[in-house]
XYZ file of N, CA and C in Angstrom:
342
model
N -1.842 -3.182 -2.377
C -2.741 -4.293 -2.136
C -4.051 -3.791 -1.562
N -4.911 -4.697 -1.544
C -6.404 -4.127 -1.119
C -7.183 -5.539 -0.636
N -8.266 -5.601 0.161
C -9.095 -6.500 0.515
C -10.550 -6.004 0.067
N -10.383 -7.186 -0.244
C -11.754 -7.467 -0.985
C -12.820 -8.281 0.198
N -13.699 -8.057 0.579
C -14.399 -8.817 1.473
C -15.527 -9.651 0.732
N -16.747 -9.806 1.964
C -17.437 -10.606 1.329
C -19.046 -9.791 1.531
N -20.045 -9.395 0.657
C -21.233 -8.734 1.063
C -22.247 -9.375 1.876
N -22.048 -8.993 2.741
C -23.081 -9.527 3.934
C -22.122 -10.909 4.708
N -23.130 -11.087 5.396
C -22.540 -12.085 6.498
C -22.595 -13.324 5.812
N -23.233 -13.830 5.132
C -22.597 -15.283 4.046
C -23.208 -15.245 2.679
N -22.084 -15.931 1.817
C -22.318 -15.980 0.284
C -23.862 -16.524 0.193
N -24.072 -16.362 -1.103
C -25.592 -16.401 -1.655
C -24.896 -17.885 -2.072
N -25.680 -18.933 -1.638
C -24.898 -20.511 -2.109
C -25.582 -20.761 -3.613
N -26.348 -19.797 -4.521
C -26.520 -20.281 -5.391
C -25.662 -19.513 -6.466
N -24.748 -18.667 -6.375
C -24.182 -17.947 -7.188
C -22.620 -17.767 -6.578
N -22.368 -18.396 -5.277
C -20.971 -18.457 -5.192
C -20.169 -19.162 -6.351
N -19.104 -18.630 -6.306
C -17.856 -17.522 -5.552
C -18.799 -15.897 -5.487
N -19.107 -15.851 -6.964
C -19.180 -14.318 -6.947
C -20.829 -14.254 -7.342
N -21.765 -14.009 -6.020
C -22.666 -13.779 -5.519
C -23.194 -12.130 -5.995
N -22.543 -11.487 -6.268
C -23.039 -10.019 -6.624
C -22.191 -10.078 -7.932
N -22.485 -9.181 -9.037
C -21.974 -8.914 -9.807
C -20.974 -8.029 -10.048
N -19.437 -8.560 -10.272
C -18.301 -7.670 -10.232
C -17.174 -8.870 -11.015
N -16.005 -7.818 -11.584
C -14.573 -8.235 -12.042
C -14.048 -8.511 -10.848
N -14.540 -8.220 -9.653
C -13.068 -7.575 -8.434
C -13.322 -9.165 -8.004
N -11.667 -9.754 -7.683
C -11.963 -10.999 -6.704
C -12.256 -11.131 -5.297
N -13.426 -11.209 -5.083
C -13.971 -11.474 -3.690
C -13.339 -12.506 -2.785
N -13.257 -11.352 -1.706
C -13.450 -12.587 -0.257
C -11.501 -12.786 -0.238
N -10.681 -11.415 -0.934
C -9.203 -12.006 -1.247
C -8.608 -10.613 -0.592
N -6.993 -10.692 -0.299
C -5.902 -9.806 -0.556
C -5.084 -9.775 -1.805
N -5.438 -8.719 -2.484
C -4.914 -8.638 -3.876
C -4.270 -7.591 -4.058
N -2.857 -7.687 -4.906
C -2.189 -6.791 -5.077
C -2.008 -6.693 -6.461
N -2.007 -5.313 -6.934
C -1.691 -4.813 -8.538
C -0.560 -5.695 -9.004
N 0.048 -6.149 -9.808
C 1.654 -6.284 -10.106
C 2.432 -4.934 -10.746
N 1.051 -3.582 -11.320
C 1.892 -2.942 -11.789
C 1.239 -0.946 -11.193
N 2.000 -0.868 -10.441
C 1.528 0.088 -9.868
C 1.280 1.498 -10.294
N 2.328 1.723 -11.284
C 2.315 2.705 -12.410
C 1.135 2.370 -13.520
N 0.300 1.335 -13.651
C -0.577 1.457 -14.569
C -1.938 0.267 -13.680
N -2.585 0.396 -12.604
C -3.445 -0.863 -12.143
C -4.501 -1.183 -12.829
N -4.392 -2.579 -13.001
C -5.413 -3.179 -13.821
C -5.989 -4.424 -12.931
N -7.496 -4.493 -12.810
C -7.929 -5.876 -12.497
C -7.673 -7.305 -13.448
N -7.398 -6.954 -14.231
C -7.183 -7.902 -14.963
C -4.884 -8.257 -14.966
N -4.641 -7.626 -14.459
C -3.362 -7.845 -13.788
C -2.928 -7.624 -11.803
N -3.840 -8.598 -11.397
C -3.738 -8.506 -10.267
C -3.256 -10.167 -9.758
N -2.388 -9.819 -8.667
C -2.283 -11.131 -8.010
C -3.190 -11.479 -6.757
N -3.447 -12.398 -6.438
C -4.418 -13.179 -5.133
C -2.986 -13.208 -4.364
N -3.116 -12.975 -3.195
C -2.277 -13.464 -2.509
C -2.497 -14.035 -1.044
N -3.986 -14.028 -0.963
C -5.007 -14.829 0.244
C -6.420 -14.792 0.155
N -6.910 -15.833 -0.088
C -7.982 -15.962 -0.669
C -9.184 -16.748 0.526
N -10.484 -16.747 0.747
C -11.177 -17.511 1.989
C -11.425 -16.065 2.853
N -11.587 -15.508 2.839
C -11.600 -13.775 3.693
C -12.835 -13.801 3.740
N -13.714 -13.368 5.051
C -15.227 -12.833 5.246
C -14.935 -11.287 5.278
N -14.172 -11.179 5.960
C -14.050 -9.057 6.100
C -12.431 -9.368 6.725
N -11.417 -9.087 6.028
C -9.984 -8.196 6.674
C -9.981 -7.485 7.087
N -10.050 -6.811 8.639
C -9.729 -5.844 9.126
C -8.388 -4.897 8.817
N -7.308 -5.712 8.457
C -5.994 -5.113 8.211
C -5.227 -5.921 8.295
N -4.058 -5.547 7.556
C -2.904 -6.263 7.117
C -1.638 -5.739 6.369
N -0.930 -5.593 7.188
C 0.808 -6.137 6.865
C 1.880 -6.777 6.721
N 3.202 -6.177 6.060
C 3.986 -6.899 5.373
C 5.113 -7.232 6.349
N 5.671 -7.567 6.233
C 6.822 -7.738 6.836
C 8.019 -7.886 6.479
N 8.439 -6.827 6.325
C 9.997 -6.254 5.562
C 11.260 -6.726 5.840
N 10.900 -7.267 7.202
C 12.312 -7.948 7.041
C 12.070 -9.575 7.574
N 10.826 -10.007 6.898
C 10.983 -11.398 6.681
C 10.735 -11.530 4.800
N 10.932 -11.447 3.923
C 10.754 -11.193 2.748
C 8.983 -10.715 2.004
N 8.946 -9.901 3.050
C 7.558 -8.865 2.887
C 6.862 -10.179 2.985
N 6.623 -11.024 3.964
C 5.843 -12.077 4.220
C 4.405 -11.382 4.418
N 3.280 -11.482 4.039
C 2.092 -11.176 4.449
C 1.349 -11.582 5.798
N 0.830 -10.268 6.813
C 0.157 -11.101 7.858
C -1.623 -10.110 7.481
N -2.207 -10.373 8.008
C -3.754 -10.002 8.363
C -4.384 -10.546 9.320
N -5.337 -9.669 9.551
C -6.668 -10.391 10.595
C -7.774 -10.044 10.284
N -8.934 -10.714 10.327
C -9.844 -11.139 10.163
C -11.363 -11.423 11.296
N -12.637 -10.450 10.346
C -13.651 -10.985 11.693
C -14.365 -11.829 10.738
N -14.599 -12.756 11.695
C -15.499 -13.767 10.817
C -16.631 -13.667 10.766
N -17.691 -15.012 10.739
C -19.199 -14.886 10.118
C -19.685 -14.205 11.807
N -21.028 -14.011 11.279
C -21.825 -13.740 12.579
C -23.182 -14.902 12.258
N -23.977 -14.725 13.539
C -25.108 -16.019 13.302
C -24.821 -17.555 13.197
N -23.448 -17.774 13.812
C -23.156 -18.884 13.617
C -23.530 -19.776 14.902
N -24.254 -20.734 14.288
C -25.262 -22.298 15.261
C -26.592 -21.899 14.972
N -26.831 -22.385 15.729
C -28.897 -22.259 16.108
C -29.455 -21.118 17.112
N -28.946 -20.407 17.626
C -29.333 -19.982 18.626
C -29.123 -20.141 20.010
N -28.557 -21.472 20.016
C -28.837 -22.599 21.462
C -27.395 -22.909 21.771
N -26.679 -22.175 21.133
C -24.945 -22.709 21.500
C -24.740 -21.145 21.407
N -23.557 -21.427 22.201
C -22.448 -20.113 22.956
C -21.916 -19.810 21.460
N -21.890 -20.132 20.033
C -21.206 -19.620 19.240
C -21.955 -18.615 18.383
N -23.514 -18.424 18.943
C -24.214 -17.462 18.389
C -24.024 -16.528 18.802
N -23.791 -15.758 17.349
C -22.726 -14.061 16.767
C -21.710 -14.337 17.751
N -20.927 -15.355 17.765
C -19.422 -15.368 18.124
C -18.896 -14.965 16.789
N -18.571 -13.744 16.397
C -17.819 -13.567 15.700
C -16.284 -12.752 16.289
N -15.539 -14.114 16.267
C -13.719 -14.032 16.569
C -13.613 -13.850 15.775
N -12.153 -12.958 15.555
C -11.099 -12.761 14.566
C -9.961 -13.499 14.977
N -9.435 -13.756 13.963
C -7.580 -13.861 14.141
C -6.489 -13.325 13.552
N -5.302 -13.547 13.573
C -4.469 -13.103 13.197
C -3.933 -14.388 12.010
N -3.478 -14.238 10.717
C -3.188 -14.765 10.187
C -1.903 -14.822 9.581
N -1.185 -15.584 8.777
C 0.026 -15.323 8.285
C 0.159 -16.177 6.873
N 0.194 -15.402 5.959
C 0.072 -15.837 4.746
C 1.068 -17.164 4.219
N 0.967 -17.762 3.991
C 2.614 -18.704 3.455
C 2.826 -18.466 1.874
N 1.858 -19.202 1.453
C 2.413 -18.509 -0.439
C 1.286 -18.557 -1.006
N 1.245 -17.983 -1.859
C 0.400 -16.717 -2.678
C -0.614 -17.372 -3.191
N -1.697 -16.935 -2.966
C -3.145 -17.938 -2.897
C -3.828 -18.708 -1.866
N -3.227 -18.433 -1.283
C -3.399 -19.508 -0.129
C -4.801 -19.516 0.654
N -5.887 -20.436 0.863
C -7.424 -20.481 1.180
C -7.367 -20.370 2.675
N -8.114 -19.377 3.672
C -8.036 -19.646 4.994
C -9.530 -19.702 5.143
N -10.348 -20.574 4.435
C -11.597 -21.237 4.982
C -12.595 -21.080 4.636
N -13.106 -19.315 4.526
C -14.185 -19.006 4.587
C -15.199 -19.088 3.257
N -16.049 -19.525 2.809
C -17.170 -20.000 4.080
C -17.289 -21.241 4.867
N -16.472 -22.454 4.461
C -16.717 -23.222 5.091
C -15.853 -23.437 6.154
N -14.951 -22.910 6.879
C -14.764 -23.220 7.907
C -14.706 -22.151 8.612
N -14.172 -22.039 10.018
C -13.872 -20.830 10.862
C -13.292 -21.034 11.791
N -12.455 -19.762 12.586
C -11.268 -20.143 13.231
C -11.953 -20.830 14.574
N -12.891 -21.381 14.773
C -13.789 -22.336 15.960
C -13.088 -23.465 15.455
N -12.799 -23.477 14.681
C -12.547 -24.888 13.940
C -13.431 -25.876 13.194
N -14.312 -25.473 13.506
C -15.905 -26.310 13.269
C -16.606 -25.527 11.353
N -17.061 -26.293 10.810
C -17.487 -26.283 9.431
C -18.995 -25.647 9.573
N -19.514 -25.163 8.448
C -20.996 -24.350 8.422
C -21.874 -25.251 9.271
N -22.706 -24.511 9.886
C -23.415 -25.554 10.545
C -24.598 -26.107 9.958
């Protein structure tokens, strides 16, 4: 598996999802299905909404459940609130395969783009 992040601190809103030019799915944790031969075009999503994954593991003896964490946006408010360059991370835990944890529009503040 591999993370795919996102270039720069927020998508270009006129060309999201995929703001730069590439096959690779952005902003995800994606794993080959076939490891003896990897192809982008045979890959699974298996968490999708990602600004930057710091790292992430499986968990082998819950049925390789996926966890990761995550730093989020920076520059977030006006200047004039305590959440400027609050950039928190969290810890996440995947449930099933695809699954959106927000980004860009939300963040673990709880609060939506400003």
């Amino acid at each position: 598996c591999m993370s795919f992040g996102n270039q720069g601190n927020m998508p270009n809103s006129n060309n999201y999802p995929n703001d730069f030019p590439t096959d690779i799915p952005q902003r995800t944790i994606s794993c080959f299905n076939d490891m003896n031969n990897p192809s982008l075009s045979n890959m699974q999503i298996r968490a999708r909404g990602l600004r930057d994954c710091v790292g992430f593991a499986f968990n082998t003896n819950n049925n390789n459940q996926l966890w990761f964490s995550d730093h989020n946006r920076d520059n977030f408010g006006d200047g004039a609130t305590d959440f400027h360059n609050f950039t928190d991370g969290e810890l996440n835990k995947v449930s099933y395969d695809g699954q959106h944890f927000g980004f860009p529009w939300c963040h673990s503040t709880g609060t939506g783009s400003p």
